[in-house]
Coordinates of N, CA and C in Angstrom, one line a residue:
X1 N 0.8 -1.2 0.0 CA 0.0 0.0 0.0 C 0.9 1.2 0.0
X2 N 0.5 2.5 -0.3 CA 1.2 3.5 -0.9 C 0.5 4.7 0.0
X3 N 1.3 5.0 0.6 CA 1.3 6.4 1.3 C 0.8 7.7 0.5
X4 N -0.4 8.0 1.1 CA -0.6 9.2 0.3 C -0.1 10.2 0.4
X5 N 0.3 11.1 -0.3 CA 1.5 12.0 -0.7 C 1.0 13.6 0.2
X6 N 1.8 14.5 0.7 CA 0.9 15.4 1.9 C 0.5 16.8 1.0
X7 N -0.8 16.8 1.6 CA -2.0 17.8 1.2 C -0.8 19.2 0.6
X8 N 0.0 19.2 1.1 CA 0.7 20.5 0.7 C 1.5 20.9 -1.0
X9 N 1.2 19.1 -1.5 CA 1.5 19.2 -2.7 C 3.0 18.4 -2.9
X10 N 4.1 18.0 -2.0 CA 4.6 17.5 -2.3 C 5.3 16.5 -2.0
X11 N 6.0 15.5 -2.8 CA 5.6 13.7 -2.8 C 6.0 13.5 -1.5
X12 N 6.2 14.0 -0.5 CA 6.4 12.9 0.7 C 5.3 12.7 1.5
X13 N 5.5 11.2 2.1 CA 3.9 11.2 3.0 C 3.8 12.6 4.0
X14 N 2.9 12.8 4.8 CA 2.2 13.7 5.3 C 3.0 13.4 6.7
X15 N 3.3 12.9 7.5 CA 4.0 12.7 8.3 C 5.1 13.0 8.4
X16 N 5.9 13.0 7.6 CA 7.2 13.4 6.9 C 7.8 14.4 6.7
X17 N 6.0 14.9 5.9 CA 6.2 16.7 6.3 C 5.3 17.5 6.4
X18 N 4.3 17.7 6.4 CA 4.1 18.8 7.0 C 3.3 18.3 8.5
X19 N 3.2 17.0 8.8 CA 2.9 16.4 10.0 C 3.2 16.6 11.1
X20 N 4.8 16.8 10.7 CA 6.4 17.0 11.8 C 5.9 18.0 12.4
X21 N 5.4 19.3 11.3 CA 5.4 20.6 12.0 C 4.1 21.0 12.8
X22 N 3.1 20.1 12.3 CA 1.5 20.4 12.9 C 1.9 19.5 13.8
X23 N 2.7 18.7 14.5 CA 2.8 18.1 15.5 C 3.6 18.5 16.6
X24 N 5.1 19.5 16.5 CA 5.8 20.5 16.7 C 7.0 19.9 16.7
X25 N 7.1 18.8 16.1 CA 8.5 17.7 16.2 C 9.4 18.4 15.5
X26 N 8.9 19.6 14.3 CA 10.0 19.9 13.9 C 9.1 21.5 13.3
X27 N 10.0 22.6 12.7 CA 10.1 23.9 12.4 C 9.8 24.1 10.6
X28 N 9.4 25.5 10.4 CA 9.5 25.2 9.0 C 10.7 26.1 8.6
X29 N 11.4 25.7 7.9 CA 12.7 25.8 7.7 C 12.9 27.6 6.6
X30 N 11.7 27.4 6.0 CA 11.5 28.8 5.2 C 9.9 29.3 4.9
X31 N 10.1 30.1 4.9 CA 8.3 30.9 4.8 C 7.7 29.8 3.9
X32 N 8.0 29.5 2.6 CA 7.5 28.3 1.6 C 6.8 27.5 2.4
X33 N 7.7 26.9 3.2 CA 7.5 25.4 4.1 C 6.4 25.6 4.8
X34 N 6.1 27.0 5.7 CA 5.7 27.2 6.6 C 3.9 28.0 6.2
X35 N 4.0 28.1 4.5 CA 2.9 28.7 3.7 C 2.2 26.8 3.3
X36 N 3.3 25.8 3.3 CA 2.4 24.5 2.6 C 2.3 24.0 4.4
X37 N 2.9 24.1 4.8 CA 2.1 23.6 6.4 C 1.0 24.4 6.9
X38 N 0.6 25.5 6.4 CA -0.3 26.4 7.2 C -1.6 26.0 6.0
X39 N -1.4 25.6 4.7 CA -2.3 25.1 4.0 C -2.8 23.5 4.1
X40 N -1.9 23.0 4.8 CA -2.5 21.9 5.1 C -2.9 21.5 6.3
X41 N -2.4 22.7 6.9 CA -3.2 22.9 8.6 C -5.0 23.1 8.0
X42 N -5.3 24.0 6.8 CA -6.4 24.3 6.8 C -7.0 22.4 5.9
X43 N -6.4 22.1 5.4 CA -6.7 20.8 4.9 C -7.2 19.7 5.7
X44 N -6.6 20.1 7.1 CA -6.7 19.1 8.1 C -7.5 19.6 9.0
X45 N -8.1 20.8 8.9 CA -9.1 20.9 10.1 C -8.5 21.5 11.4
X46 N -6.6 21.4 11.4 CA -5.8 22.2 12.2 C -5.8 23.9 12.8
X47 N -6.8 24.4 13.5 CA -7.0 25.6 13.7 C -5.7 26.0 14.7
X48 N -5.7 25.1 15.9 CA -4.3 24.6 16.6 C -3.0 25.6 16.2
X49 N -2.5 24.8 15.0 CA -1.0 25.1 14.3 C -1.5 26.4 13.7
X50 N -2.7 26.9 12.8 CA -2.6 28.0 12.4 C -2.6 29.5 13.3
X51 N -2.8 29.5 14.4 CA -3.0 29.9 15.2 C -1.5 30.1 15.5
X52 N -0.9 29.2 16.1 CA 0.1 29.0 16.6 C 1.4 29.7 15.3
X53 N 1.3 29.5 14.2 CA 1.9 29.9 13.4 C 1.9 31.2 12.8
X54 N 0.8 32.3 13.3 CA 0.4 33.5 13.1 C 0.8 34.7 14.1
X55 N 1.4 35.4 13.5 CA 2.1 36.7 13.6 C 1.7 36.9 15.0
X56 N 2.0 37.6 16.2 CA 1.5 37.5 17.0 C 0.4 38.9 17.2
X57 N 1.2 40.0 16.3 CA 0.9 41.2 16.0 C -0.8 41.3 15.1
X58 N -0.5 40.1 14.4 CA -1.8 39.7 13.4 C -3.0 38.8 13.5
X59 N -2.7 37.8 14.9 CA -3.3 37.0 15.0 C -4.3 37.0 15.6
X60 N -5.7 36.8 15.2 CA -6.8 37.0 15.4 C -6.9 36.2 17.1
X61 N -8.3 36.4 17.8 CA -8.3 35.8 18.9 C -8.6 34.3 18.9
X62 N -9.1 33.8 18.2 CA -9.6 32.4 17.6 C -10.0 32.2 16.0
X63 N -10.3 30.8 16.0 CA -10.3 30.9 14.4 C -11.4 29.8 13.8
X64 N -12.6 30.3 13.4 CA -13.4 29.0 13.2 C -13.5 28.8 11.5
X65 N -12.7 27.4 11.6 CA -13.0 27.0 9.9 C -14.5 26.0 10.0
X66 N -14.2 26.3 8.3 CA -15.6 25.8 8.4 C -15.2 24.4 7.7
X67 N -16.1 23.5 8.7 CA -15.8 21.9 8.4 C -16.5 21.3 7.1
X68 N -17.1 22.1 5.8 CA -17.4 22.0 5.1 C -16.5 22.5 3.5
X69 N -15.8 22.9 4.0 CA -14.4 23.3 3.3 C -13.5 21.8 2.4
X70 N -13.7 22.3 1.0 CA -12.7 21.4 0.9 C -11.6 21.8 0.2
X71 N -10.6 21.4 0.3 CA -9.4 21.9 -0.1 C -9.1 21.2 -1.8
X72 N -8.6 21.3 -2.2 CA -8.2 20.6 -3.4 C -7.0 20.6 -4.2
X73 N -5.6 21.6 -3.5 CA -4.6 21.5 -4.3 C -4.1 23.2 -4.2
X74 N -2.9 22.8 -4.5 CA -2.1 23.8 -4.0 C -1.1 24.2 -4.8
X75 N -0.5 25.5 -5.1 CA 0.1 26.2 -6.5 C 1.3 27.2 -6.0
X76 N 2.5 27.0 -5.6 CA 3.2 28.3 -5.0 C 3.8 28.7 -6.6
X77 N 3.5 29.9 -6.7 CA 3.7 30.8 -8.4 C 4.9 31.4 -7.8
X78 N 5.2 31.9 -6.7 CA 6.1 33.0 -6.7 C 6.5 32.9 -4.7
X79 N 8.0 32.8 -5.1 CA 8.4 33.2 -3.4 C 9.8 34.7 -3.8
X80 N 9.6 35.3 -2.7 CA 10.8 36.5 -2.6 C 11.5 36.3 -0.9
X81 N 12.2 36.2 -1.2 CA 13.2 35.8 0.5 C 13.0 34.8 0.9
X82 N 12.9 34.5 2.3 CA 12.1 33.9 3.3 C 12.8 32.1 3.2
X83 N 14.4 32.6 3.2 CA 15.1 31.4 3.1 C 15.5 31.3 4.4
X84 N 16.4 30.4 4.8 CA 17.2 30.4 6.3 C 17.9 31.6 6.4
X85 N 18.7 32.5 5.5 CA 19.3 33.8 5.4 C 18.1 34.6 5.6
X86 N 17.1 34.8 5.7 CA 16.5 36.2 5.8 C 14.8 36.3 6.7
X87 N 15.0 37.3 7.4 CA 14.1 37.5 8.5 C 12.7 37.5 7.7
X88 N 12.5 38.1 6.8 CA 11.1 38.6 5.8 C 11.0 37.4 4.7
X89 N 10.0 37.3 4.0 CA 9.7 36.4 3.1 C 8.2 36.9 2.4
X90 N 8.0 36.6 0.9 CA 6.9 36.6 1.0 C 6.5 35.5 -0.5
X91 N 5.0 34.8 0.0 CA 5.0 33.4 -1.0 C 3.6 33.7 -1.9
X92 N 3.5 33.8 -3.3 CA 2.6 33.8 -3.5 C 1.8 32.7 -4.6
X93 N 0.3 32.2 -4.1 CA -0.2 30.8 -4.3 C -1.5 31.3 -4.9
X94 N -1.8 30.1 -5.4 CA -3.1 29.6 -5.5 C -3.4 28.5 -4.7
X95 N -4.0 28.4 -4.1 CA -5.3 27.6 -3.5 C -6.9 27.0 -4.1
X96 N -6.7 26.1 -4.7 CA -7.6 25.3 -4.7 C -9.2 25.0 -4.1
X97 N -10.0 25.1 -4.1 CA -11.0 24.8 -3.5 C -12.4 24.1 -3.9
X98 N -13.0 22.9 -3.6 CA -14.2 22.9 -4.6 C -15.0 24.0 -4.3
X99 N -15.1 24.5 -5.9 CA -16.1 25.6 -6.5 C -15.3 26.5 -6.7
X100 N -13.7 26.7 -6.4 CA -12.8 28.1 -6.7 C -11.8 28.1 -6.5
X101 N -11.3 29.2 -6.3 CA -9.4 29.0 -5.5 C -9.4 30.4 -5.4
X102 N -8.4 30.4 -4.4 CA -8.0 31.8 -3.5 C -6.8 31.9 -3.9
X103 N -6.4 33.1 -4.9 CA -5.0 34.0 -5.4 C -4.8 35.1 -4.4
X104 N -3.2 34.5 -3.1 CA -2.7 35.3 -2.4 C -1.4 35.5 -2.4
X105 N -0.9 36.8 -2.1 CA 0.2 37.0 -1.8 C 0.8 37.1 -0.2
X106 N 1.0 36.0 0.3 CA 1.2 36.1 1.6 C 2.7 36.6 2.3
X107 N 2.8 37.6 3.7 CA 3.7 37.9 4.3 C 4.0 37.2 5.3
X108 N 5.3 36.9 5.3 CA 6.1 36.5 6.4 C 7.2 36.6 7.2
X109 N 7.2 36.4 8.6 CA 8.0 37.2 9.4 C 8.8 36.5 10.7
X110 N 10.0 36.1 10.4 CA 10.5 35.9 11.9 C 10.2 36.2 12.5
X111 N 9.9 35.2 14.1 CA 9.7 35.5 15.5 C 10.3 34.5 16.3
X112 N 11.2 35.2 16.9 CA 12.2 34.4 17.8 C 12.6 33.2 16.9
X113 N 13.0 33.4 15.7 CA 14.1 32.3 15.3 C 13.1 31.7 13.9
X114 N 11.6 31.8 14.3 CA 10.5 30.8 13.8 C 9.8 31.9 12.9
X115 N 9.6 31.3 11.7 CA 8.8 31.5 10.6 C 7.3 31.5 11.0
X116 N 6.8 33.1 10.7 CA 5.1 33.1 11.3 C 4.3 33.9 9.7
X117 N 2.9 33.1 9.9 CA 2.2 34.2 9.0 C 1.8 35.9 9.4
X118 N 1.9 36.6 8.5 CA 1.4 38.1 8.8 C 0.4 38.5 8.8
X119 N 0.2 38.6 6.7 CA -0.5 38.8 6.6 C -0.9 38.4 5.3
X120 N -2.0 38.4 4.3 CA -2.1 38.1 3.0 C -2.9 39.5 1.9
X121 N -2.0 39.0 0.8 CA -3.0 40.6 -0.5 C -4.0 39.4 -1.4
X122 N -4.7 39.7 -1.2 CA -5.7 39.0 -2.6 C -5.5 40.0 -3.7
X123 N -5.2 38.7 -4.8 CA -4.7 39.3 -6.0 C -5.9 39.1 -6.9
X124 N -6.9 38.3 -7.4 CA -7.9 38.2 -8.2 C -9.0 38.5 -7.8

């Protein structure tokens, strides 16, 4: 049997990666990583890690997804920074959805060492 490949789009099981980080076993290494973990936080129903992953400056008081959501695939078009060299980053995607997909440009920002969301531009 064959391990299904993680919601974030790419081929390793879900455990492997972006599991590590919704679990806290492990960090996201660059805003990218930390843009396909925070999309597959929303894949998984993870309010938890998204929360936890959000700006602290930006981050709402709570966060209700809706359990009727489905996700369907994931597109990073464009990253600027946001490697292990640099504090800022910014990733921008398509997101998939049945019935649409969401075009953002998202910000990201060191905090204490750790890669956090900011904020996001809707582009379409």
């Amino acid at each position: 049997m064959t391990t299904p490949s993680c919601p974030c789009g790419l081929s390793e099981p879900y455990a492997k990666c972006c599991g590590r980080l919704h679990a806290g076993t492990a960090s996201a290494p660059t805003a990218e990583a930390l843009m396909r973990s925070r999309y597959s936080a929303f894949v998984k129903g993870d309010a938890g890690y998204l929360l936890r992953t959000w700006h602290p400056t930006t981050r709402p008081a709570r966060l209700d997804l809706d359990p009727g959501m489905r996700w369907t695939g994931l597109e990073i078009l464009d990253t600027t920074d946001g490697s292990a060299f640099h504090s800022t980053g910014t990733v921008t995607f398509r997101a998939s959805y049945r019935g649409g997909s969401l075009h953002e440009r998202s910000r990201f920002e060191r905090v204490d060492g750790a890669w956090t969301y900011v904020d996001g531009e809707f582009l379409d």
